[in-house]
Short mmCIF file of C-alpha atoms and ligand atoms in Angstrom, two decimals:
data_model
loop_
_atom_site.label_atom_id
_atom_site.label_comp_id
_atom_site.label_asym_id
_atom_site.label_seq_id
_atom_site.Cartn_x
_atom_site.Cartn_y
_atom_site.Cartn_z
CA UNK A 208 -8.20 5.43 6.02
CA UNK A 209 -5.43 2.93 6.17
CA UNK A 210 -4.69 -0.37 7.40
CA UNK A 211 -2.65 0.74 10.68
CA UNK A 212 -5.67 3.01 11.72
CA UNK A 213 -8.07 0.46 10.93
CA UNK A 214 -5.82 -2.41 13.22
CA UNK A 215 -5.52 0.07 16.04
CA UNK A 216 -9.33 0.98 15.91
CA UNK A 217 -10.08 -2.56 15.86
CA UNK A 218 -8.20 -3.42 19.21
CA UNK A 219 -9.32 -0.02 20.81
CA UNK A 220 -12.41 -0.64 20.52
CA UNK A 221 -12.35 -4.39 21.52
CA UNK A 222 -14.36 -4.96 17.82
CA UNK A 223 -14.98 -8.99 17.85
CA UNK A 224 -16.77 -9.01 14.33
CA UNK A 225 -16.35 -7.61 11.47
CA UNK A 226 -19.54 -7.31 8.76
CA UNK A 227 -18.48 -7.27 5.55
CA UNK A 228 -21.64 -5.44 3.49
CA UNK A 229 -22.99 -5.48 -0.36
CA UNK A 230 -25.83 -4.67 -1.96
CA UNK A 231 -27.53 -6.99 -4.18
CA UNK A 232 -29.16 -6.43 -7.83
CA UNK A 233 -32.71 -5.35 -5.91
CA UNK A 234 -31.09 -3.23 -3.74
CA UNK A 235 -30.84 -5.28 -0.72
CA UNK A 236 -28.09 -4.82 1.97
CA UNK A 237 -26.59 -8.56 2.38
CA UNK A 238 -23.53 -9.02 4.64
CA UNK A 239 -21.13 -12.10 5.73
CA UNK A 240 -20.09 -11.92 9.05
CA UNK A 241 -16.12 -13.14 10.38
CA UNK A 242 -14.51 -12.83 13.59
CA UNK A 243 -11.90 -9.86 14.04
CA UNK A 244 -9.18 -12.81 14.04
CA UNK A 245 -9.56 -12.96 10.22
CA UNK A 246 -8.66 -9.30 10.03
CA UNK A 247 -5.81 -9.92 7.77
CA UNK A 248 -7.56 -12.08 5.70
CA UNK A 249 -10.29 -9.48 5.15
CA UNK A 250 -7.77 -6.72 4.20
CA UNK A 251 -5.50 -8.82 1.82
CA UNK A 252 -9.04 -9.44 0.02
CA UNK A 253 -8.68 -12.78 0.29
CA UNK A 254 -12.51 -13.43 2.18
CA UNK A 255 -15.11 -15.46 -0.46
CA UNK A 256 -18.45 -16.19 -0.21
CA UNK A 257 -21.57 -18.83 -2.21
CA UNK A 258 -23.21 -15.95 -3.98
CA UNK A 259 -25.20 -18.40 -6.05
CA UNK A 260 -28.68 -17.58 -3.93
CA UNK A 261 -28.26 -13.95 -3.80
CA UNK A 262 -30.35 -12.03 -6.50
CA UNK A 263 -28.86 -11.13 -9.40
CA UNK A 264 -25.78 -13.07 -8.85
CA UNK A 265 -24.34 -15.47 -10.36
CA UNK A 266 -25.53 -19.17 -11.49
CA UNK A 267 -24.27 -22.66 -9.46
CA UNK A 268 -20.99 -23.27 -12.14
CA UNK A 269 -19.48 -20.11 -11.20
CA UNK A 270 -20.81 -18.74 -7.64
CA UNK A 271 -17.78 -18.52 -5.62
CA UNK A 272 -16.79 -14.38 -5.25
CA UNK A 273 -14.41 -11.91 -3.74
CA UNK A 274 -15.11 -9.22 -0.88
CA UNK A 275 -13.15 -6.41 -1.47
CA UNK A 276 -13.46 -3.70 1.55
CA UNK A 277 -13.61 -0.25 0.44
CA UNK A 278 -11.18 1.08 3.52
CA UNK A 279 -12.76 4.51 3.35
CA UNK A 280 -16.33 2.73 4.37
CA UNK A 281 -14.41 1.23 7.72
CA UNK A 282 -16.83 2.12 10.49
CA UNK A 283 -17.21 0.83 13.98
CA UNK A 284 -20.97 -0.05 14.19
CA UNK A 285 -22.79 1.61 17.18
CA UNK A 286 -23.60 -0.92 19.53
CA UNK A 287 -27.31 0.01 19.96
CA UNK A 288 -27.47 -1.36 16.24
CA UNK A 289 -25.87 -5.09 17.34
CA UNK A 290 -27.27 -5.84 20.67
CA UNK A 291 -24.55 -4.09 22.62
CA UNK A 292 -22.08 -6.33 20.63
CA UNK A 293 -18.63 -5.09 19.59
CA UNK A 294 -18.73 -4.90 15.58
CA UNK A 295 -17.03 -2.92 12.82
CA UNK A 296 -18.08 -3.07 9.15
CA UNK A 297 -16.87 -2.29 5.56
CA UNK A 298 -18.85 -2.13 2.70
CA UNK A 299 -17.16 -4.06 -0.30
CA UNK A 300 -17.22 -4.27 -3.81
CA UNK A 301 -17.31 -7.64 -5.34
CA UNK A 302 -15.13 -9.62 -7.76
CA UNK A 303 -14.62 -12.81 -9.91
CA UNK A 304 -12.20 -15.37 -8.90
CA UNK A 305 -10.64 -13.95 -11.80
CA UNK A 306 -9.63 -10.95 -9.80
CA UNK A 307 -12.60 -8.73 -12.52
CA UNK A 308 -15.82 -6.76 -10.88
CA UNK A 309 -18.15 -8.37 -10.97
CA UNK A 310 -20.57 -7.25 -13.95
CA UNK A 311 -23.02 -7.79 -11.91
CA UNK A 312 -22.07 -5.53 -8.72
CA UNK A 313 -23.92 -2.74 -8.70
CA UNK A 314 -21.63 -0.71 -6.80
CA UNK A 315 -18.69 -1.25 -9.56
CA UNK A 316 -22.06 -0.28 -11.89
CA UNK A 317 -22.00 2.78 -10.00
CA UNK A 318 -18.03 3.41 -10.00
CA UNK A 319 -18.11 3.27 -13.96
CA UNK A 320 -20.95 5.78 -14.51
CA UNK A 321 -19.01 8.15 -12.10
CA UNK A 322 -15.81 7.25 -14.06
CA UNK A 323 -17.92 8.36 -17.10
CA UNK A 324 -18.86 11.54 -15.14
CA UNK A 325 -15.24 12.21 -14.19
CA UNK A 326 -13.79 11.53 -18.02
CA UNK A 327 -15.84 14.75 -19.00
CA UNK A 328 -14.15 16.57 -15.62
CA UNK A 329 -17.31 16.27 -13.68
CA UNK A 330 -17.67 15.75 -9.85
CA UNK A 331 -21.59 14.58 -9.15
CA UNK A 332 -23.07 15.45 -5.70
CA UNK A 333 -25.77 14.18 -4.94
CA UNK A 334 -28.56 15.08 -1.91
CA UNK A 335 -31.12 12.20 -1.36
CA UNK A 336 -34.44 12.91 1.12
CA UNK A 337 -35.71 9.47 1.91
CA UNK A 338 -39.01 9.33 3.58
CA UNK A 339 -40.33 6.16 5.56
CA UNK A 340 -42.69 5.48 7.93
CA UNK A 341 -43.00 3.57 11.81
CA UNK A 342 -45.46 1.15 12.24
CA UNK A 343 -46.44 -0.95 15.34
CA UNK A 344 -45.32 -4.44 16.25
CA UNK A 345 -46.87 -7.25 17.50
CA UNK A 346 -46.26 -9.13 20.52
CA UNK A 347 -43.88 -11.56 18.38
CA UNK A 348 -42.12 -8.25 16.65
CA UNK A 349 -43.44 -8.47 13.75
CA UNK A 350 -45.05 -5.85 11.86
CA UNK A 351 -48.76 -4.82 12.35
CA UNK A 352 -50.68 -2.43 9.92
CA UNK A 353 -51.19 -0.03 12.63
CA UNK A 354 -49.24 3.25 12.48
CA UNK A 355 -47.70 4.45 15.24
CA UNK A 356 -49.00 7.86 15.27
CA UNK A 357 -51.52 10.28 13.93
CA UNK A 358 -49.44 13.27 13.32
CA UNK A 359 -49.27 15.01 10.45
CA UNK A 360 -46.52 17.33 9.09
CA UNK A 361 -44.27 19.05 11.48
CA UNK A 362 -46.19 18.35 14.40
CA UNK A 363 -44.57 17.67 17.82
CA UNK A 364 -44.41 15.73 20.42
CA UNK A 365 -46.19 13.91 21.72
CA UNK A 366 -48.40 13.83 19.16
CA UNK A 367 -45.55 12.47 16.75
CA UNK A 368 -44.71 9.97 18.39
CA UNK A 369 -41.41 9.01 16.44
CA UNK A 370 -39.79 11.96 17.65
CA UNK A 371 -36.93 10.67 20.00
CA UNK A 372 -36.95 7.38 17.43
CA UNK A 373 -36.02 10.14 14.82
CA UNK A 374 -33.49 12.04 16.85
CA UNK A 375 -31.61 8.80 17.68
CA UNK A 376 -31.52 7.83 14.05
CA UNK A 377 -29.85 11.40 13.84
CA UNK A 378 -27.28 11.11 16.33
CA UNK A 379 -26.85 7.23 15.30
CA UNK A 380 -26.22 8.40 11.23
CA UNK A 381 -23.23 10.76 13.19
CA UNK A 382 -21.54 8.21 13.92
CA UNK A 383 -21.23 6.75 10.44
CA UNK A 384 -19.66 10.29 9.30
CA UNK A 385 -23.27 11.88 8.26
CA UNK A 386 -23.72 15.85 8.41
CA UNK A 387 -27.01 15.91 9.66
CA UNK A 388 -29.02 18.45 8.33
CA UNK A 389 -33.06 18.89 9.07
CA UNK A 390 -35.08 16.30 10.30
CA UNK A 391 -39.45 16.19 10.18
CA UNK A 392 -42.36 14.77 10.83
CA UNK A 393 -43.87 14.13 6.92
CA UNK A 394 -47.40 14.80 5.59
CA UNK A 395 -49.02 11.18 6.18
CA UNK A 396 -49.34 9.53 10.05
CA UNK A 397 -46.49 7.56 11.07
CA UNK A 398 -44.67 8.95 8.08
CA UNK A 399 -40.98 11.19 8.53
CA UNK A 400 -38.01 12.61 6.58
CA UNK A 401 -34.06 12.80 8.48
CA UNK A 402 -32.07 14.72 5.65
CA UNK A 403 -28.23 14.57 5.63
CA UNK A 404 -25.51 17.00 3.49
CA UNK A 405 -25.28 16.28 0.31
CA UNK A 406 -22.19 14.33 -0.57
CA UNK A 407 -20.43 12.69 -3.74
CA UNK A 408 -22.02 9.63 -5.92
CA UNK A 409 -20.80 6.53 -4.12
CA UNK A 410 -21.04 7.88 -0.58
CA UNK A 411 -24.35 8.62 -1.17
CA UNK A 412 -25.32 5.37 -2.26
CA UNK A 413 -23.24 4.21 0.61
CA UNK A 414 -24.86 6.44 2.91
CA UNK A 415 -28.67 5.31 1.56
CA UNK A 416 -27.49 1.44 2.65
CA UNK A 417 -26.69 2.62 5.98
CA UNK A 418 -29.20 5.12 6.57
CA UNK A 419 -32.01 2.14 6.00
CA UNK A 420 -29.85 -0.09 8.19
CA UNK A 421 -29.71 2.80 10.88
CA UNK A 422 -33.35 3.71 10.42
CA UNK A 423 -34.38 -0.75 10.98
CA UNK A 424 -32.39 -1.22 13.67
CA UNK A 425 -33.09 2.18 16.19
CA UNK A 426 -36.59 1.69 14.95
CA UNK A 427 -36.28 -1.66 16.39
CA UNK A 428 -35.12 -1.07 19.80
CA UNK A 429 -38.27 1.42 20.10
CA UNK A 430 -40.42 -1.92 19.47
CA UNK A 431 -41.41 -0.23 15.69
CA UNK A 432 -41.08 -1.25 12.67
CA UNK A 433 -39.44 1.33 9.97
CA UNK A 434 -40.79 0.29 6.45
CA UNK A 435 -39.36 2.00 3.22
CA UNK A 436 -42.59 0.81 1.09
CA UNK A 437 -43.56 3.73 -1.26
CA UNK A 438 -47.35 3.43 -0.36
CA UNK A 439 -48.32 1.76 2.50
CA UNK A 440 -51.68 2.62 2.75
CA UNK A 441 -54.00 4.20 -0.21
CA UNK A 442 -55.39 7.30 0.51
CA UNK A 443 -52.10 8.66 2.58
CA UNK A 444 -49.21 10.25 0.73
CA UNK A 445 -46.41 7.39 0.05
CA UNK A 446 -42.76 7.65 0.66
CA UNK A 447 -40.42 9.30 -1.84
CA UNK A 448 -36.83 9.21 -2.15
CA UNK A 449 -36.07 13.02 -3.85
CA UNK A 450 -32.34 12.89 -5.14
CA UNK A 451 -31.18 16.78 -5.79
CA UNK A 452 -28.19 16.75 -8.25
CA UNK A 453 -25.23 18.80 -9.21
CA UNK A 454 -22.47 18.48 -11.04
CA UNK A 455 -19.30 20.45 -10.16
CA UNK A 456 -16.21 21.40 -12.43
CA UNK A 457 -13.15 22.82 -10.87
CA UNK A 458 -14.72 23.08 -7.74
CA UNK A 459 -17.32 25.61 -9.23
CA UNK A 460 -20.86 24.50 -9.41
CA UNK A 461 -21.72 23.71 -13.23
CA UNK A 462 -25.51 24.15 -13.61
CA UNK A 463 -24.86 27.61 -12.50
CA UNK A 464 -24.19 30.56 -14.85
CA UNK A 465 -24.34 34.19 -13.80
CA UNK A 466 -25.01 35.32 -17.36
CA UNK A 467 -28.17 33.25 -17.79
CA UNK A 468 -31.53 35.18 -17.58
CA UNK A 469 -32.54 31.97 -14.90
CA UNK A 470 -28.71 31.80 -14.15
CA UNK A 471 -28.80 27.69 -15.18
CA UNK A 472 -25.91 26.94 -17.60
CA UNK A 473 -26.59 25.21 -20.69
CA UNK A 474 -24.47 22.19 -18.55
CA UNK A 475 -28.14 22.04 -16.54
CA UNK A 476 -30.42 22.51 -19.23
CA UNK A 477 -28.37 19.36 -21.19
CA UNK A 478 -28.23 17.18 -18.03
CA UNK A 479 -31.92 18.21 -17.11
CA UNK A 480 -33.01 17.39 -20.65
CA UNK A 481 -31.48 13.86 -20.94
CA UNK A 482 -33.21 13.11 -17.52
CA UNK A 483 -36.19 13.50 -18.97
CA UNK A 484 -35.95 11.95 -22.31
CA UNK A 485 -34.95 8.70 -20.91
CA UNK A 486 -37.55 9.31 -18.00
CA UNK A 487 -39.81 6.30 -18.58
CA UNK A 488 -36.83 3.93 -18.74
CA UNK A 489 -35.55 5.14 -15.46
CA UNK A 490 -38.55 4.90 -13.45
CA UNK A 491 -38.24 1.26 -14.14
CA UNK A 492 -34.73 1.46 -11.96
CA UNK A 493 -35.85 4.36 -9.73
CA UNK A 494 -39.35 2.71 -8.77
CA UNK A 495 -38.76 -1.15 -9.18
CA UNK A 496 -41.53 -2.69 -7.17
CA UNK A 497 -45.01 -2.90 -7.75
CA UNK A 498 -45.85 -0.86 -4.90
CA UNK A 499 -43.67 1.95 -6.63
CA UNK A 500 -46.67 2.90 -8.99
CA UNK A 501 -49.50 2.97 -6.19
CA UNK A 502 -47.45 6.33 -4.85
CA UNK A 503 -46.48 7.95 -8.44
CA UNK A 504 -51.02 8.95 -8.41
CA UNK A 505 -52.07 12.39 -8.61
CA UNK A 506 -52.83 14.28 -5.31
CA UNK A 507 -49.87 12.87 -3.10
CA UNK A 508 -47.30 15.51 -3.70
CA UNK A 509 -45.45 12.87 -5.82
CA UNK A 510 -44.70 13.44 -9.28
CA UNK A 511 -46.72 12.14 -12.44
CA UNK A 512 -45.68 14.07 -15.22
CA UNK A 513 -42.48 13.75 -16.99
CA UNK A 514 -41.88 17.62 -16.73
CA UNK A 515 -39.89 20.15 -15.06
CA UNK A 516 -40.97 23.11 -12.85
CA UNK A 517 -39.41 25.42 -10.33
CA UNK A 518 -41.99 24.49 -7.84
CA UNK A 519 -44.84 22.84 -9.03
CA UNK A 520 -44.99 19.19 -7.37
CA UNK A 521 -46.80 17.48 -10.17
CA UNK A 522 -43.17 17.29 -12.28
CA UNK A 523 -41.02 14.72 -11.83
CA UNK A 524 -38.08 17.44 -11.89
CA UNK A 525 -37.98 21.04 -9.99
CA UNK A 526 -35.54 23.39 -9.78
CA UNK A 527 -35.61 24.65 -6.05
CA UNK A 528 -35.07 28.56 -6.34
CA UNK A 529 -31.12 28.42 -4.80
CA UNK A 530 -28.31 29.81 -7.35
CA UNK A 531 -24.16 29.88 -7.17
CA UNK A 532 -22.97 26.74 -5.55
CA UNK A 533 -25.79 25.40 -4.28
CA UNK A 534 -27.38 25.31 -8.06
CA UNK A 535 -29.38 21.85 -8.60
CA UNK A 536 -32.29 20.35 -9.83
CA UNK A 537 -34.12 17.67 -7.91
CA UNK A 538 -35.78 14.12 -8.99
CA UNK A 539 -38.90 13.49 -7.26
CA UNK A 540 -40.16 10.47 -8.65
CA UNK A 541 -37.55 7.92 -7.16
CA UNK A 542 -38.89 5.81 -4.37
CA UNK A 543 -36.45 4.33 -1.28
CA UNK A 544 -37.44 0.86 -2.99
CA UNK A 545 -34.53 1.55 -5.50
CA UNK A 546 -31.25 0.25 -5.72
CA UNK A 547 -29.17 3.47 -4.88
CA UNK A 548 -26.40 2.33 -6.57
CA UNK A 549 -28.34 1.22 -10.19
CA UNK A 550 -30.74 4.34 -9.52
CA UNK A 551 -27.47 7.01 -9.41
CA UNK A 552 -26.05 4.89 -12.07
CA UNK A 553 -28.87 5.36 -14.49
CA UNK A 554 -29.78 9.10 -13.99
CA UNK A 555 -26.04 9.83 -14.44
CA UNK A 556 -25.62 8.28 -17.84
CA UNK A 557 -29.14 9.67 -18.78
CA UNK A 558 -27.55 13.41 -17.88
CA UNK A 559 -24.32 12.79 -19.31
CA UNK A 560 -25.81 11.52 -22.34
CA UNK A 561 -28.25 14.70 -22.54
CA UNK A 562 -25.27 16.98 -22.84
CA UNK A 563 -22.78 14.67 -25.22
CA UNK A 564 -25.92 15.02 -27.31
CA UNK A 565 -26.85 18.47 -26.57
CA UNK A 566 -30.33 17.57 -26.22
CA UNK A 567 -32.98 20.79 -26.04
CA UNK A 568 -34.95 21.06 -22.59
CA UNK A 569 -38.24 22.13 -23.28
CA UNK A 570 -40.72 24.90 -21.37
CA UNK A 571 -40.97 24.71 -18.05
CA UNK A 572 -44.22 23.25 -16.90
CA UNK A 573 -46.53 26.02 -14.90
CA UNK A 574 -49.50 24.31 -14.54
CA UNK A 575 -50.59 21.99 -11.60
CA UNK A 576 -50.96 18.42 -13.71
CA UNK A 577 -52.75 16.88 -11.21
CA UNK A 578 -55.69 19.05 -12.08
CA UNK A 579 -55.27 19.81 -15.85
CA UNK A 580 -55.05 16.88 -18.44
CA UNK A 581 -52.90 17.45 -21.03
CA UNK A 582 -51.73 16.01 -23.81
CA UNK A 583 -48.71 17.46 -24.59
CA UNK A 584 -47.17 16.90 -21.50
CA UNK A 585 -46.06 12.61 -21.12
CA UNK A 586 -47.01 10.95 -18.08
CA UNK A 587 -44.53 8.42 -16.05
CA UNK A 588 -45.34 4.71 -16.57
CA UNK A 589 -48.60 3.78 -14.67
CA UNK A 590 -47.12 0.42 -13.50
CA UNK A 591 -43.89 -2.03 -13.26
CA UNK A 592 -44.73 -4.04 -16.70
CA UNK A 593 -45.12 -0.65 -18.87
CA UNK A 594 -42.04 0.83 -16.76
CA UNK A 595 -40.30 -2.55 -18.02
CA UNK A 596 -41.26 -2.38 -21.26
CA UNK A 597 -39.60 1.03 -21.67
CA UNK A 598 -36.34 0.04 -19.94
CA UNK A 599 -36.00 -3.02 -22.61
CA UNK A 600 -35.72 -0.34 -25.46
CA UNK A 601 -33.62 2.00 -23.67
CA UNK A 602 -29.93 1.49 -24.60
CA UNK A 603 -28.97 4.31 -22.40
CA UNK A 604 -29.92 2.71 -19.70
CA UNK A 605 -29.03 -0.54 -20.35
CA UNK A 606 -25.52 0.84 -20.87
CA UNK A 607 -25.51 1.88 -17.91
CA UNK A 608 -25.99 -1.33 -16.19
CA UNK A 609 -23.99 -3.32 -18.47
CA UNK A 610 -25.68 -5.95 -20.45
CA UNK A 611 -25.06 -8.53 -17.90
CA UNK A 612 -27.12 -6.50 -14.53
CA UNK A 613 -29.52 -4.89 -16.94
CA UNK A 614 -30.75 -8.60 -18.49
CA UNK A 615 -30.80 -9.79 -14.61
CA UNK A 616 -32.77 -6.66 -13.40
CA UNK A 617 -35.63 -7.04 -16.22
CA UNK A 618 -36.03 -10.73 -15.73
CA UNK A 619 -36.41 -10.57 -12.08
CA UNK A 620 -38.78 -7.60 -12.60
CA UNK A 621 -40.54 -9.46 -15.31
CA UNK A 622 -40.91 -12.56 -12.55
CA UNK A 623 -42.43 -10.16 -9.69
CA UNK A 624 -44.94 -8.83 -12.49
CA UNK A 625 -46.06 -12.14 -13.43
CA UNK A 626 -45.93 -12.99 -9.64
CA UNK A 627 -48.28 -10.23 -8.70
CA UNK A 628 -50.67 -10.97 -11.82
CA UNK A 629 -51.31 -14.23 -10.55
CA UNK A 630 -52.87 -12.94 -7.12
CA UNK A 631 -56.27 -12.21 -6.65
CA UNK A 632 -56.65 -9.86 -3.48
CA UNK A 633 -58.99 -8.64 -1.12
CA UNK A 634 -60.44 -5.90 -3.47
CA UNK A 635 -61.16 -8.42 -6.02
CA UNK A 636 -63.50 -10.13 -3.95
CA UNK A 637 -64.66 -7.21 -2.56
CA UNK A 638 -65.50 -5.53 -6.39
CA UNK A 639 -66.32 -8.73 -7.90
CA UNK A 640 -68.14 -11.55 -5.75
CA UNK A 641 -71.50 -10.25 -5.84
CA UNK A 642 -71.38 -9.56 -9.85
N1 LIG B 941 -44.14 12.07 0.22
C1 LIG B 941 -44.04 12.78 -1.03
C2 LIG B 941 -43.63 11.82 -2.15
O1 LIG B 941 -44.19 10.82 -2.26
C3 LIG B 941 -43.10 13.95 -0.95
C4 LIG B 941 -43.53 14.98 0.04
C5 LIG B 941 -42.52 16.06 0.23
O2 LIG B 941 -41.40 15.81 0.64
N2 LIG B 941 -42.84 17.27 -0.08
O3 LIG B 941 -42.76 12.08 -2.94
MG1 MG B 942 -37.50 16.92 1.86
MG1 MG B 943 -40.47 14.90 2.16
MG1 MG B 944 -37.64 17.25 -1.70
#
């Protein structure tokens, strides 16, 4: 996309404002907002914004930063999203007033694992199924705790009562440049899945920004609220975020291999195999809140085992049964609560690094390991702090990240654990005042 098409897109569509989007360390979509007369401004680079209060940024001395538009992210925004307004956005990457990325970016994070990728003449696609669920409002639109069905999985209408929410999200995504592929009605009430083609690294961490953006805002015009929480209520299956991987060579799918008795390359096996050795370490970027670890409990068709399977839900990898180009393996333990960006960042180098050091993946995993306790078989981190813990001695992972984001991330983790530690809740009281 260049700058004349952008221009003559503007005035055809009589934009007025332009959004100019990032994502901060947490994984937050945060956006500055100019009028379409500073167009020129905007593509020369030249906007800056106080970054000093955003997470993860930087401190007071030295808060001042770039927005760089990625052109290729131009979109007009559909004005259902902006009250009928006429907007366009970009999604930028961020630099110094020294004209560097910022280290602490996490989309330039992302670019350099890719870079990584590329260096060893791989192309990563990547397939992401984030779940969510709709809950009611109240009369001042804020969120109740009331779900706003009781449908289960694949039911219809008008049982599910997100249906035509869902198919607008669908036709909204469209118009953003998503291949929409299946879209459901999940396991738990209130709870569904919209699936999209699988695309390259950064447009999929892109496309998970927008997609949650998409997924707020039509939610909102049906009076619901869309929440990406990984467990909103105990007892109900939580909400996921699967990633499915593959890497490609030459255009040919590299985790395939015709010759192989289960026709995965030794490319797969590698990748696989560094997934899983730096498992525990990841979880900490792939399920950063507290909340994470209330879904990753057997019995909720998410994963607790740091294993791999061709179907058995209790692994945090499985290979679905599909061979040739549509080879992959997919992560099931990521929740939508991750940064995209740090999350594909992390499981990249952890691949790469499995086949630079040729790592061995063990047997595949049978058994259902929500019923049988094993020993042999390691389980993911039960919560945040031990997820943290394993991170710190990971230097994978923080390689990653870069020393700069991956100091950030575990101090502003380490803050929300102490944070949380210092509540006493409703269970407490319930457990405990009577003893
Ligand atoms: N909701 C499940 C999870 O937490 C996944 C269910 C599914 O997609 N099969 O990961
Ligand atoms: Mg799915
Ligand atoms: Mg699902
Ligand atoms: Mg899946």
């Amino acid at each position: 996309m260049n700058r004349e098409y952008i221009v003559n897109a503007i005035k055809e569509e009589n934009v007025e404002f332009i959004r100019l989007e990032f994502t901060d360390l947490l994984g937050d979509t945060k956006n500055v907002e100019v009028p379409v007369s500073e167009i020129d401004a905007v593509l020369e680079k030249k906007v800056m914004f106080d970054s000093s209060s955003i997470v993860g940024f930087t401190s007071i001395e030295a808060s001042d930063m770039n927005l760089h538009p990625d052109l290729e992210t131009f979109n007009i925004v559909p004005p259902a999203l902006e009250g009928g307004e006429s907007v366009a956005r970009f999604i930028c990457d961020i630099y110094t007033p020294e004209g560097e990325p910022f280290k602490g970016d996490p989309r330039s994070i992302l670019k350099r694992a890719l870079k990584e990728a590329s260096d060893l003449g791989y192309d990563v696609k990547l397939g992401p199924e984030p779940e969510f669920f709709l809950f009611q409002k109240d009369e001042r639109g804020y969120h109740t705790n009331e779900l706003n069905d009781r449908a289960g999985y694949f039911d219809t209408s008008p049982f599910d009562r997100g249906e035509t929410c869902r198919r607008n999200i669908a036709k909204t995504l469209q118009k953003f440049g998503f291949v929409m592929e299946a879209s459901h009605k999940e396991v738990a009430n209130g709870q569904h899945e919209i699936n999209w083609r699988f695309d390259s690294g950064l447009n999929t961490a892109d496309k998970i920004q927008t997609f949650k953006y998409v997924v707020r805002n039509i939610a909102a015009n049906y009076n619901m609220h869309a929440t990406f929480m990984p467990k909103p209520l105990s007892g109900q299956n939580g909400s996921g975020m699967h990633i499915n991987i593959s890497l490609f060579k030459d255009n040919k799918n590299a985790f395939f291999d015709e010759n192989k008795e289960d026709k995965l390359s030794e490319t797969a096996r590698y990748f696989i195999s560094g997934v899983l050795k730096h498992a525990k370490a990841l979880t900490a970027i792939t399920n950063p809140t507290i909340n994470s670890y209330k879904r990753l409990v057997p019995g909720y068709e998410a994963p607790v085992s740091v294993a791999w399977s061709h179907s058995n839900r209790s692994c945090m990898i499985r290979i679905p049964a599909t061979r040739g180009q549509g080879t992959r393996f997919e992560v099931r333990s990521p929740d939508p609560t991750a940064n995209p960006y740090l999350a594909i960042a992390a499981l990249i180098y952890a691949g790469l690094y499995g086949i630079k050091e040729q790592y061995e993946l063990g047997p595949v995993e049978t058994r259902n390991l929500f019923e049988v306790e094993s020993d042999d078989v390691p389980t993911l981190p039960t919560n945040l702090k031990e997820a943290i813990e394993f991170l710190k001695k990971d230097n994978v992972i923080s390689d990653a990240l870069g020393k700069y984001a991956f100091q950030k991330f575990i101090e502003e983790k380490e803050d929300e654990w102490l944070d949380y530690n210092l509540q006493v809740t409703e269970w407490e009281r319930k457990k405990y005042m009577s003893r």
